[in-house]
mmCIF file of C-alpha atoms in Angstrom:
data_model
loop_
_atom_site.group_PDB
_atom_site.id
_atom_site.type_symbol
_atom_site.label_atom_id
_atom_site.label_comp_id
_atom_site.label_asym_id
_atom_site.label_seq_id
_atom_site.Cartn_x
_atom_site.Cartn_y
_atom_site.Cartn_z
ATOM 1 C CA MET Q 1 0.854 10.678 -9.708
ATOM 2 C CA LEU Q 2 -2.289 11.199 -8.593
ATOM 3 C CA PRO Q 3 -4.859 13.088 -7.356
ATOM 4 C CA TYR Q 4 -3.719 16.073 -9.381
ATOM 5 C CA SER Q 5 -0.777 14.730 -11.993
ATOM 6 C CA PRO Q 6 -2.558 12.089 -13.825
ATOM 7 C CA LEU Q 7 -0.583 10.776 -16.854
ATOM 8 C CA GLY Q 8 -1.689 9.439 -20.172
ATOM 9 C CA ILE Q 9 -1.717 5.826 -21.652
ATOM 10 C CA GLN Q 10 0.092 2.902 -19.789
ATOM 11 C CA TYR Q 11 -0.648 -0.271 -21.830
ATOM 12 C CA LEU Q 12 0.581 -3.303 -20.210
ATOM 13 C CA MET Q 13 -0.181 -6.157 -22.919
ATOM 14 C CA LEU Q 14 -0.040 -8.980 -22.069
ATOM 15 C CA GLU Q 15 -3.207 -8.795 -20.129
ATOM 16 C CA THR Q 16 -3.740 -5.042 -19.386
ATOM 17 C CA ILE Q 17 -3.858 -1.490 -20.715
ATOM 18 C CA THR Q 18 -3.874 1.729 -18.528
ATOM 19 C CA ILE Q 19 -4.755 5.118 -19.296
ATOM 20 C CA SER Q 20 -3.666 7.574 -17.111
ATOM 21 C CA THR Q 21 -2.147 5.909 -14.148
ATOM 22 C CA PRO Q 22 0.643 7.038 -12.014
ATOM 23 C CA PRO Q 23 4.074 5.138 -12.046
ATOM 24 C CA LEU Q 24 3.637 4.221 -8.357
ATOM 25 C CA LEU Q 25 0.447 2.941 -8.896
ATOM 26 C CA CYS Q 26 1.658 0.673 -11.534
ATOM 27 C CA ARG Q 27 4.085 -0.601 -9.631
ATOM 28 C CA GLN Q 28 1.769 -1.014 -6.805
ATOM 29 C CA MET Q 29 -0.588 -2.915 -9.028
ATOM 30 C CA PHE Q 30 1.506 -4.265 -11.925
ATOM 31 C CA GLY Q 31 5.318 -3.904 -11.574
ATOM 32 C CA LEU Q 32 4.996 -5.521 -7.779
ATOM 33 C CA THR Q 33 7.739 -4.877 -5.387
ATOM 34 C CA GLY Q 34 7.286 -5.688 -1.924
ATOM 35 C CA LYS Q 35 4.015 -6.202 -0.523
ATOM 36 C CA ALA Q 36 2.346 -5.732 -3.620
ATOM 37 C CA SER Q 37 3.918 -8.310 -5.125
ATOM 38 C CA SER Q 38 2.030 -11.151 -3.725
ATOM 39 C CA THR Q 39 0.003 -13.933 -5.648
ATOM 40 C CA GLU Q 40 -2.939 -12.182 -5.461
ATOM 41 C CA TYR Q 41 -1.470 -9.499 -7.952
ATOM 42 C CA ALA Q 42 -1.109 -9.202 -11.990
ATOM 43 C CA LYS Q 43 2.023 -10.479 -11.483
ATOM 44 C CA LEU Q 44 2.941 -7.893 -14.718
ATOM 45 C CA PRO Q 45 6.292 -6.225 -14.941
ATOM 46 C CA LEU Q 46 6.592 -2.404 -14.855
ATOM 47 C CA ILE Q 47 6.563 -1.197 -18.203
ATOM 48 C CA PRO Q 48 8.629 1.832 -19.093
ATOM 49 C CA PRO Q 49 7.583 5.032 -20.867
ATOM 50 C CA TYR Q 50 6.480 3.873 -24.636
ATOM 51 C CA LEU Q 51 9.612 6.433 -25.792
ATOM 52 C CA HIS Q 52 12.111 4.878 -23.992
ATOM 53 C CA PRO Q 53 14.665 4.262 -25.903
ATOM 54 C CA GLY Q 54 15.421 0.757 -26.916
ATOM 55 C CA TYR Q 55 12.247 -0.604 -25.362
ATOM 56 C CA HIS Q 56 10.314 -2.518 -27.838
ATOM 57 C CA ARG Q 57 8.642 -5.866 -25.461
ATOM 58 C CA TYR Q 58 5.309 -4.070 -26.380
ATOM 59 C CA THR Q 59 3.544 -8.001 -26.112
ATOM 60 C CA ASP Q 60 4.510 -7.092 -22.312
ATOM 61 C CA GLY Q 61 2.605 -3.674 -22.407
ATOM 62 C CA ALA Q 62 3.145 0.162 -23.295
ATOM 63 C CA ASN Q 63 3.153 3.086 -21.182
ATOM 64 C CA PHE Q 64 2.209 6.187 -22.825
ATOM 65 C CA ALA Q 65 1.759 8.361 -19.826
ATOM 66 C CA SER Q 66 2.503 11.762 -19.065
ATOM 67 C CA ALA Q 67 2.710 13.611 -15.814
ATOM 68 C CA GLY Q 68 0.758 16.366 -15.512
ATOM 69 C CA ALA Q 69 -1.579 15.869 -18.725
ATOM 70 C CA GLY Q 70 -5.505 16.199 -19.312
ATOM 71 C CA ALA Q 71 -7.941 15.250 -21.481
ATOM 72 C CA LEU Q 72 -8.057 18.280 -22.768
ATOM 73 C CA VAL Q 73 -5.390 19.860 -25.258
ATOM 74 C CA GLU Q 74 -5.324 22.751 -23.949
ATOM 75 C CA THR Q 75 -4.124 21.768 -20.055
ATOM 76 C CA ARG Q 76 -0.520 22.298 -19.857
ATOM 77 C CA GLN Q 77 -0.161 22.381 -23.747
ATOM 78 C CA GLY Q 78 3.354 22.137 -24.789
ATOM 79 C CA LEU Q 79 4.490 20.713 -21.600
ATOM 80 C CA VAL Q 80 3.068 17.474 -21.705
ATOM 81 C CA ILE Q 81 1.578 14.428 -24.086
ATOM 82 C CA ASP Q 82 -2.275 15.093 -24.153
ATOM 83 C CA LEU Q 83 -4.671 12.270 -23.786
ATOM 84 C CA ASN Q 84 -5.341 12.656 -27.905
ATOM 85 C CA THR Q 85 -1.500 12.216 -28.696
ATOM 86 C CA GLN Q 86 -1.277 9.430 -26.275
ATOM 87 C CA LEU Q 87 -4.200 8.111 -27.908
ATOM 88 C CA ASN Q 88 -2.639 8.108 -31.637
ATOM 89 C CA TYR Q 89 0.886 6.628 -29.781
ATOM 90 C CA PHE Q 90 -0.830 3.350 -28.819
ATOM 91 C CA LYS Q 91 -2.867 3.313 -32.203
ATOM 92 C CA HIS Q 92 0.576 3.122 -34.069
ATOM 93 C CA LEU Q 93 1.744 0.479 -31.792
ATOM 94 C CA GLU Q 94 -1.735 -1.684 -32.813
ATOM 95 C CA THR Q 95 -0.722 -1.588 -36.153
ATOM 96 C CA LEU Q 96 2.714 -2.357 -35.316
ATOM 97 C CA LEU Q 97 1.618 -5.365 -33.587
ATOM 98 C CA ARG Q 98 -1.101 -6.246 -36.141
ATOM 99 C CA GLN Q 99 1.929 -6.667 -38.443
ATOM 100 C CA ARG Q 100 4.182 -8.496 -36.140
ATOM 101 C CA LEU Q 101 1.597 -10.727 -34.736
ATOM 102 C CA GLY Q 102 -1.183 -11.114 -37.160
ATOM 103 C CA GLU Q 103 -4.535 -10.428 -37.419
ATOM 104 C CA ALA Q 104 -5.971 -12.673 -34.877
ATOM 105 C CA GLU Q 105 -3.494 -12.868 -32.197
ATOM 106 C CA ALA Q 106 -2.936 -9.143 -32.102
ATOM 107 C CA LYS Q 107 -6.957 -8.941 -31.724
ATOM 108 C CA THR Q 108 -6.831 -11.616 -28.860
ATOM 109 C CA LEU Q 109 -4.525 -9.633 -27.312
ATOM 110 C CA LEU Q 110 -6.131 -6.475 -27.943
ATOM 111 C CA SER Q 111 -9.811 -7.979 -26.249
ATOM 112 C CA ARG Q 112 -7.989 -9.619 -23.405
ATOM 113 C CA ALA Q 113 -6.302 -6.222 -22.449
ATOM 114 C CA VAL Q 114 -7.417 -3.827 -19.372
ATOM 115 C CA TYR Q 115 -7.607 -0.430 -20.677
ATOM 116 C CA LEU Q 116 -7.070 1.707 -17.272
ATOM 117 C CA PHE Q 117 -7.677 5.483 -16.774
ATOM 118 C CA SER Q 118 -6.751 8.457 -14.056
ATOM 119 C CA ILE Q 119 -7.351 11.478 -16.048
ATOM 120 C CA GLY Q 120 -8.899 14.609 -15.503
ATOM 121 C CA SER Q 121 -7.601 16.039 -12.903
ATOM 122 C CA ASN Q 122 -5.197 18.713 -14.391
ATOM 123 C CA ASP Q 123 -8.160 20.159 -16.281
ATOM 124 C CA TYR Q 124 -10.118 20.966 -13.067
ATOM 125 C CA ILE Q 125 -6.316 22.419 -11.021
ATOM 126 C CA VAL Q 126 -5.116 24.466 -14.077
ATOM 127 C CA PRO Q 127 -7.443 26.965 -14.357
ATOM 128 C CA PHE Q 128 -6.637 28.009 -10.128
ATOM 129 C CA THR Q 129 -3.021 27.478 -10.774
ATOM 130 C CA SER Q 130 -2.937 30.078 -13.578
ATOM 131 C CA ASN Q 131 -3.791 32.730 -15.239
ATOM 132 C CA SER Q 132 -6.377 30.493 -17.259
ATOM 133 C CA SER Q 133 -9.668 33.115 -18.079
ATOM 134 C CA VAL Q 134 -11.280 29.025 -19.377
ATOM 135 C CA LEU Q 135 -13.961 29.073 -16.262
ATOM 136 C CA GLN Q 136 -15.258 32.813 -17.211
ATOM 137 C CA SER Q 137 -16.109 31.584 -20.478
ATOM 138 C CA TYR Q 138 -18.024 28.230 -19.910
ATOM 139 C CA SER Q 139 -20.078 27.216 -16.773
ATOM 140 C CA GLU Q 140 -18.655 24.308 -14.567
ATOM 141 C CA GLU Q 141 -21.135 21.727 -16.118
ATOM 142 C CA GLU Q 142 -20.131 23.077 -20.102
ATOM 143 C CA TYR Q 143 -16.393 22.425 -18.685
ATOM 144 C CA VAL Q 144 -16.899 18.917 -17.197
ATOM 145 C CA ASP Q 145 -18.682 17.964 -20.145
ATOM 146 C CA MET Q 146 -15.776 18.647 -22.370
ATOM 147 C CA VAL Q 147 -13.392 16.473 -20.060
ATOM 148 C CA MET Q 148 -16.040 14.008 -20.689
ATOM 149 C CA GLY Q 149 -16.390 14.467 -24.459
ATOM 150 C CA ASN Q 150 -12.776 13.846 -25.182
ATOM 151 C CA LEU Q 151 -12.266 10.795 -22.393
ATOM 152 C CA THR Q 152 -15.322 9.503 -24.214
ATOM 153 C CA THR Q 153 -13.827 9.584 -27.674
ATOM 154 C CA VAL Q 154 -10.504 7.724 -26.613
ATOM 155 C CA ILE Q 155 -12.522 5.460 -24.572
ATOM 156 C CA LYS Q 156 -14.809 4.209 -28.072
ATOM 157 C CA GLU Q 157 -11.622 4.739 -30.436
ATOM 158 C CA ILE Q 158 -9.866 1.862 -28.080
ATOM 159 C CA TYR Q 159 -13.177 -0.265 -28.404
ATOM 160 C CA GLU Q 160 -12.986 0.320 -32.274
ATOM 161 C CA LYS Q 161 -9.675 -1.160 -32.150
ATOM 162 C CA GLY Q 162 -10.444 -4.285 -30.153
ATOM 163 C CA GLY Q 163 -10.519 -2.899 -26.454
ATOM 164 C CA ARG Q 164 -13.598 -4.658 -24.081
ATOM 165 C CA LYS Q 165 -12.049 -3.882 -20.162
ATOM 166 C CA PHE Q 166 -11.849 -0.502 -19.266
ATOM 167 C CA ALA Q 167 -10.464 0.252 -15.663
ATOM 168 C CA PHE Q 168 -10.959 4.269 -14.238
ATOM 169 C CA ILE Q 169 -10.206 6.209 -10.922
ATOM 170 C CA ASN Q 170 -12.564 8.992 -10.481
ATOM 171 C CA VAL Q 171 -11.156 12.503 -9.356
ATOM 172 C CA ALA Q 172 -10.092 13.035 -5.954
ATOM 173 C CA PRO Q 173 -11.280 15.852 -3.325
ATOM 174 C CA LEU Q 174 -8.825 18.087 -5.357
ATOM 175 C CA GLY Q 175 -9.653 21.077 -3.547
ATOM 176 C CA CYS Q 176 -8.838 19.239 -0.356
ATOM 177 C CA VAL Q 177 -5.576 17.968 -0.787
ATOM 178 C CA PRO Q 178 -2.030 19.949 0.658
ATOM 179 C CA VAL Q 179 -1.712 22.403 -1.922
ATOM 180 C CA ALA Q 180 -5.277 23.688 -2.283
ATOM 181 C CA ARG Q 181 -5.917 23.880 1.303
ATOM 182 C CA ALA Q 182 -2.694 26.209 1.387
ATOM 183 C CA SER Q 183 -3.658 28.296 -1.416
ATOM 184 C CA ASN Q 184 -7.463 28.977 0.087
ATOM 185 C CA PRO Q 185 -7.725 32.851 1.386
ATOM 186 C CA GLY Q 186 -7.060 32.838 4.805
ATOM 187 C CA ASN Q 187 -5.255 30.025 5.374
ATOM 188 C CA THR Q 188 -8.084 28.928 7.469
ATOM 189 C CA GLY Q 189 -7.345 25.016 6.469
ATOM 190 C CA ALA Q 190 -10.841 24.909 4.551
ATOM 191 C CA CYS Q 191 -11.443 22.828 1.367
ATOM 192 C CA MET Q 192 -11.761 25.403 -1.717
ATOM 193 C CA GLU Q 193 -14.969 24.255 -2.513
ATOM 194 C CA GLU Q 194 -14.719 25.685 -5.862
ATOM 195 C CA LEU Q 195 -12.183 23.189 -7.401
ATOM 196 C CA THR Q 196 -14.296 20.354 -5.059
ATOM 197 C CA SER Q 197 -17.010 21.426 -6.870
ATOM 198 C CA LEU Q 198 -15.695 20.338 -10.343
ATOM 199 C CA ALA Q 199 -14.610 17.291 -8.751
ATOM 200 C CA ARG Q 200 -17.672 15.948 -7.626
ATOM 201 C CA LEU Q 201 -19.328 17.217 -11.513
ATOM 202 C CA HIS Q 202 -16.742 14.824 -13.029
ATOM 203 C CA ASN Q 203 -17.500 12.141 -10.421
ATOM 204 C CA LYS Q 204 -21.049 12.142 -11.267
ATOM 205 C CA ALA Q 205 -20.590 12.619 -14.913
ATOM 206 C CA LEU Q 206 -18.020 9.767 -14.778
ATOM 207 C CA PRO Q 207 -20.375 6.178 -14.086
ATOM 208 C CA TYR Q 208 -23.721 8.225 -15.850
ATOM 209 C CA LEU Q 209 -20.901 7.751 -18.962
ATOM 210 C CA LEU Q 210 -19.973 4.296 -18.491
ATOM 211 C CA GLN Q 211 -23.155 3.067 -17.972
ATOM 212 C CA LYS Q 212 -24.322 4.409 -21.178
ATOM 213 C CA LEU Q 213 -20.719 2.902 -22.767
ATOM 214 C CA ALA Q 214 -21.719 -0.485 -21.355
ATOM 215 C CA SER Q 215 -25.601 -0.517 -22.787
ATOM 216 C CA GLN Q 216 -23.938 0.715 -26.383
ATOM 217 C CA LEU Q 217 -21.075 -1.278 -26.851
ATOM 218 C CA LYS Q 218 -21.241 -4.826 -27.049
ATOM 219 C CA GLY Q 219 -19.118 -6.613 -24.591
ATOM 220 C CA PHE Q 220 -17.762 -3.337 -23.200
ATOM 221 C CA ARG Q 221 -16.867 -3.870 -19.226
ATOM 222 C CA TYR Q 222 -15.640 -1.542 -16.738
ATOM 223 C CA SER Q 223 -14.115 -1.139 -13.499
ATOM 224 C CA ASN Q 224 -14.397 2.259 -11.494
ATOM 225 C CA THR Q 225 -12.467 3.096 -8.389
ATOM 226 C CA ASN Q 226 -13.982 5.729 -5.936
ATOM 227 C CA PHE Q 227 -10.544 7.408 -5.640
ATOM 228 C CA TYR Q 228 -12.797 10.561 -3.959
ATOM 229 C CA SER Q 229 -14.330 8.291 -1.155
ATOM 230 C CA PHE Q 230 -10.561 6.997 -0.468
ATOM 231 C CA LEU Q 231 -8.919 9.840 0.460
ATOM 232 C CA THR Q 232 -11.991 11.715 2.011
ATOM 233 C CA GLU Q 233 -12.692 8.538 4.527
ATOM 234 C CA ARG Q 234 -8.473 8.950 5.127
ATOM 235 C CA MET Q 235 -8.264 12.646 5.417
ATOM 236 C CA ASN Q 236 -11.116 12.742 8.006
ATOM 237 C CA ASP Q 237 -10.345 9.621 9.838
ATOM 238 C CA PRO Q 238 -6.411 8.701 9.015
ATOM 239 C CA ALA Q 239 -6.053 6.601 12.222
ATOM 240 C CA LYS Q 240 -8.818 4.150 10.955
ATOM 241 C CA TYR Q 241 -6.291 3.462 8.161
ATOM 242 C CA GLY Q 242 -3.275 3.270 9.925
ATOM 243 C CA PHE Q 243 -2.129 7.425 9.214
ATOM 244 C CA LYS Q 244 -1.224 10.121 12.157
ATOM 245 C CA GLU Q 245 -1.969 12.784 9.469
ATOM 246 C CA GLY Q 246 -4.653 13.202 7.177
ATOM 247 C CA LYS Q 247 -4.246 16.917 5.833
ATOM 248 C CA SER Q 248 -0.361 17.749 5.706
ATOM 249 C CA GLY Q 249 2.332 16.656 3.328
ATOM 250 C CA CYS Q 250 5.202 14.782 4.486
ATOM 251 C CA CYS Q 251 7.558 16.869 2.220
ATOM 252 C CA GLY Q 252 6.867 20.436 1.450
ATOM 253 C CA THR Q 253 6.848 23.819 3.141
ATOM 254 C CA GLY Q 254 4.063 26.266 4.601
ATOM 255 C CA PRO Q 255 0.526 25.816 5.682
ATOM 256 C CA TYR Q 256 0.281 22.430 5.338
ATOM 257 C CA ARG Q 257 3.543 22.216 3.334
ATOM 258 C CA GLY Q 258 1.191 22.725 0.619
ATOM 259 C CA ILE Q 259 3.923 24.779 -0.995
ATOM 260 C CA ASN Q 260 5.081 22.319 -3.636
ATOM 261 C CA SER Q 261 9.221 23.124 -2.575
ATOM 262 C CA CYS Q 262 9.753 18.826 -2.080
ATOM 263 C CA GLY Q 263 13.564 18.624 -2.870
ATOM 264 C CA GLY Q 264 14.356 21.746 -2.899
ATOM 265 C CA LYS Q 265 14.428 22.835 -6.818
ATOM 266 C CA ARG Q 266 11.702 24.334 -7.387
ATOM 267 C CA SER Q 267 11.216 28.304 -7.010
ATOM 268 C CA VAL Q 268 11.133 28.008 -3.188
ATOM 269 C CA GLU Q 269 14.292 26.455 -1.998
ATOM 270 C CA VAL Q 270 13.657 25.704 1.332
ATOM 271 C CA TYR Q 271 11.683 22.236 2.663
ATOM 272 C CA GLU Q 272 10.405 20.499 5.325
ATOM 273 C CA LEU Q 273 10.913 16.364 5.341
ATOM 274 C CA CYS Q 274 8.808 13.858 7.767
ATOM 275 C CA GLU Q 275 10.605 11.821 9.578
ATOM 276 C CA ASN Q 276 8.432 8.989 8.070
ATOM 277 C CA PRO Q 277 6.299 9.445 5.261
ATOM 278 C CA SER Q 278 4.258 5.760 6.061
ATOM 279 C CA GLU Q 279 2.409 7.738 8.943
ATOM 280 C CA TYR Q 280 1.262 10.878 6.247
ATOM 281 C CA LEU Q 281 -1.640 10.471 4.274
ATOM 282 C CA PHE Q 282 0.170 12.830 1.600
ATOM 283 C CA PHE Q 283 3.754 12.778 0.742
ATOM 284 C CA ASP Q 284 4.157 16.600 -0.650
ATOM 285 C CA SER Q 285 1.347 19.164 -1.794
ATOM 286 C CA GLY Q 286 -0.579 17.062 -3.966
ATOM 287 C CA HIS Q 287 0.679 13.014 -4.210
ATOM 288 C CA PRO Q 288 -0.644 10.690 -1.630
ATOM 289 C CA THR Q 289 2.283 8.431 0.338
ATOM 290 C CA GLU Q 290 3.213 4.928 -1.092
ATOM 291 C CA LYS Q 291 1.358 3.172 1.609
ATOM 292 C CA ALA Q 292 -1.583 5.089 0.571
ATOM 293 C CA TYR Q 293 -1.433 3.752 -2.836
ATOM 294 C CA GLN Q 294 -0.740 0.449 -1.442
ATOM 295 C CA GLN Q 295 -4.163 0.855 -0.286
ATOM 296 C CA LEU Q 296 -5.220 2.326 -3.527
ATOM 297 C CA ALA Q 297 -4.143 -0.678 -5.729
ATOM 298 C CA GLU Q 298 -5.344 -3.132 -3.480
ATOM 299 C CA LEU Q 299 -8.779 -1.739 -3.571
ATOM 300 C CA MET Q 300 -8.544 -1.117 -7.272
ATOM 301 C CA TRP Q 301 -7.362 -5.536 -7.494
ATOM 302 C CA ASN Q 302 -9.819 -6.512 -5.700
ATOM 303 C CA GLY Q 303 -12.028 -4.277 -3.684
ATOM 304 C CA ASP Q 304 -16.210 -4.965 -2.332
ATOM 305 C CA LEU Q 305 -18.138 -2.869 -4.286
ATOM 306 C CA ASN Q 306 -18.202 0.145 -1.745
ATOM 307 C CA VAL Q 307 -15.244 1.046 -3.754
ATOM 308 C CA THR Q 308 -14.638 0.018 -7.087
ATOM 309 C CA ARG Q 309 -17.449 -1.530 -9.327
ATOM 310 C CA PRO Q 310 -18.929 -3.302 -10.921
ATOM 311 C CA TYR Q 311 -15.861 -5.200 -11.306
ATOM 312 C CA SER Q 312 -12.663 -4.868 -9.907
ATOM 313 C CA ILE Q 313 -9.355 -5.292 -12.062
ATOM 314 C CA LYS Q 314 -8.799 -8.376 -10.752
ATOM 315 C CA GLU Q 315 -12.104 -9.268 -12.085
ATOM 316 C CA LEU Q 316 -11.765 -7.770 -15.305
ATOM 317 C CA LEU Q 317 -8.439 -9.401 -16.317
ATOM 318 C CA ASN Q 318 -10.690 -12.889 -15.693
ATOM 319 C CA ILE Q 319 -13.643 -12.063 -17.707
ATOM 320 C CA GLY Q 320 -13.424 -14.680 -21.298
ATOM 321 C CA GLU Q 321 -10.249 -16.456 -19.843
#
């Protein structure tokens, strides 16, 4: 649920593991319905949640995702499965695979997998949507360093378990999504600069971290998709990418339909719904539409270096084949 509800580890064992990727994007990338099911894509099934009763086909994959989770344990603590807990589930599964498949086959499977991360957005959103005083205790740079530190720990532990191929989606321009525009004092429609500033710091730190890991860890390969520029370009020029509206949500209420009332099951029951979601970049107060996710999935799968670098996910899958 990008941009501000990343999930957790999704693990697609055949050739892909994913960390913090929303179900819709995973369907576009791997579960594959409609246009996304073309032969260009990985043709992997949509993997049910790891804790789903009765699912045991872990050689196809496992999904440890938790909507609203962050890299920090404190982010929505008690309401989500944080990234470190998801890692512990993965470690349990890794042990199970070695028992079932044997050391050699499990090692091959783990090294062929792609571990896909989309994490961090909630860590930056929550201080602005709760009574948290964390940003009074830490500078922006210190706070981002904590997020990156937790992410680094998880990456290294997966590497120690045999992971070699990693894919990442950076953080969206969080201060410019409908909920942030609607929350900005004065309802001027301007982006919430304090929030976008954290996103920019995260996106500056991430490629540096990945380059550092690539120099330290033998065989470490990665793909990094620039979700920030992806959304910014479509917000600023929606028509260029086939949208009519780039700033307001299709479903919700209030300015920019940025109040998260879609479906009428929250504290605000009244909501508006557009006639054609495919005309909108955002479906609700913070999540892109299926059409937008389709475009993102295509760029992650086989995008040019302006969006996804140094490898696309398609290229990652083929490394070592």
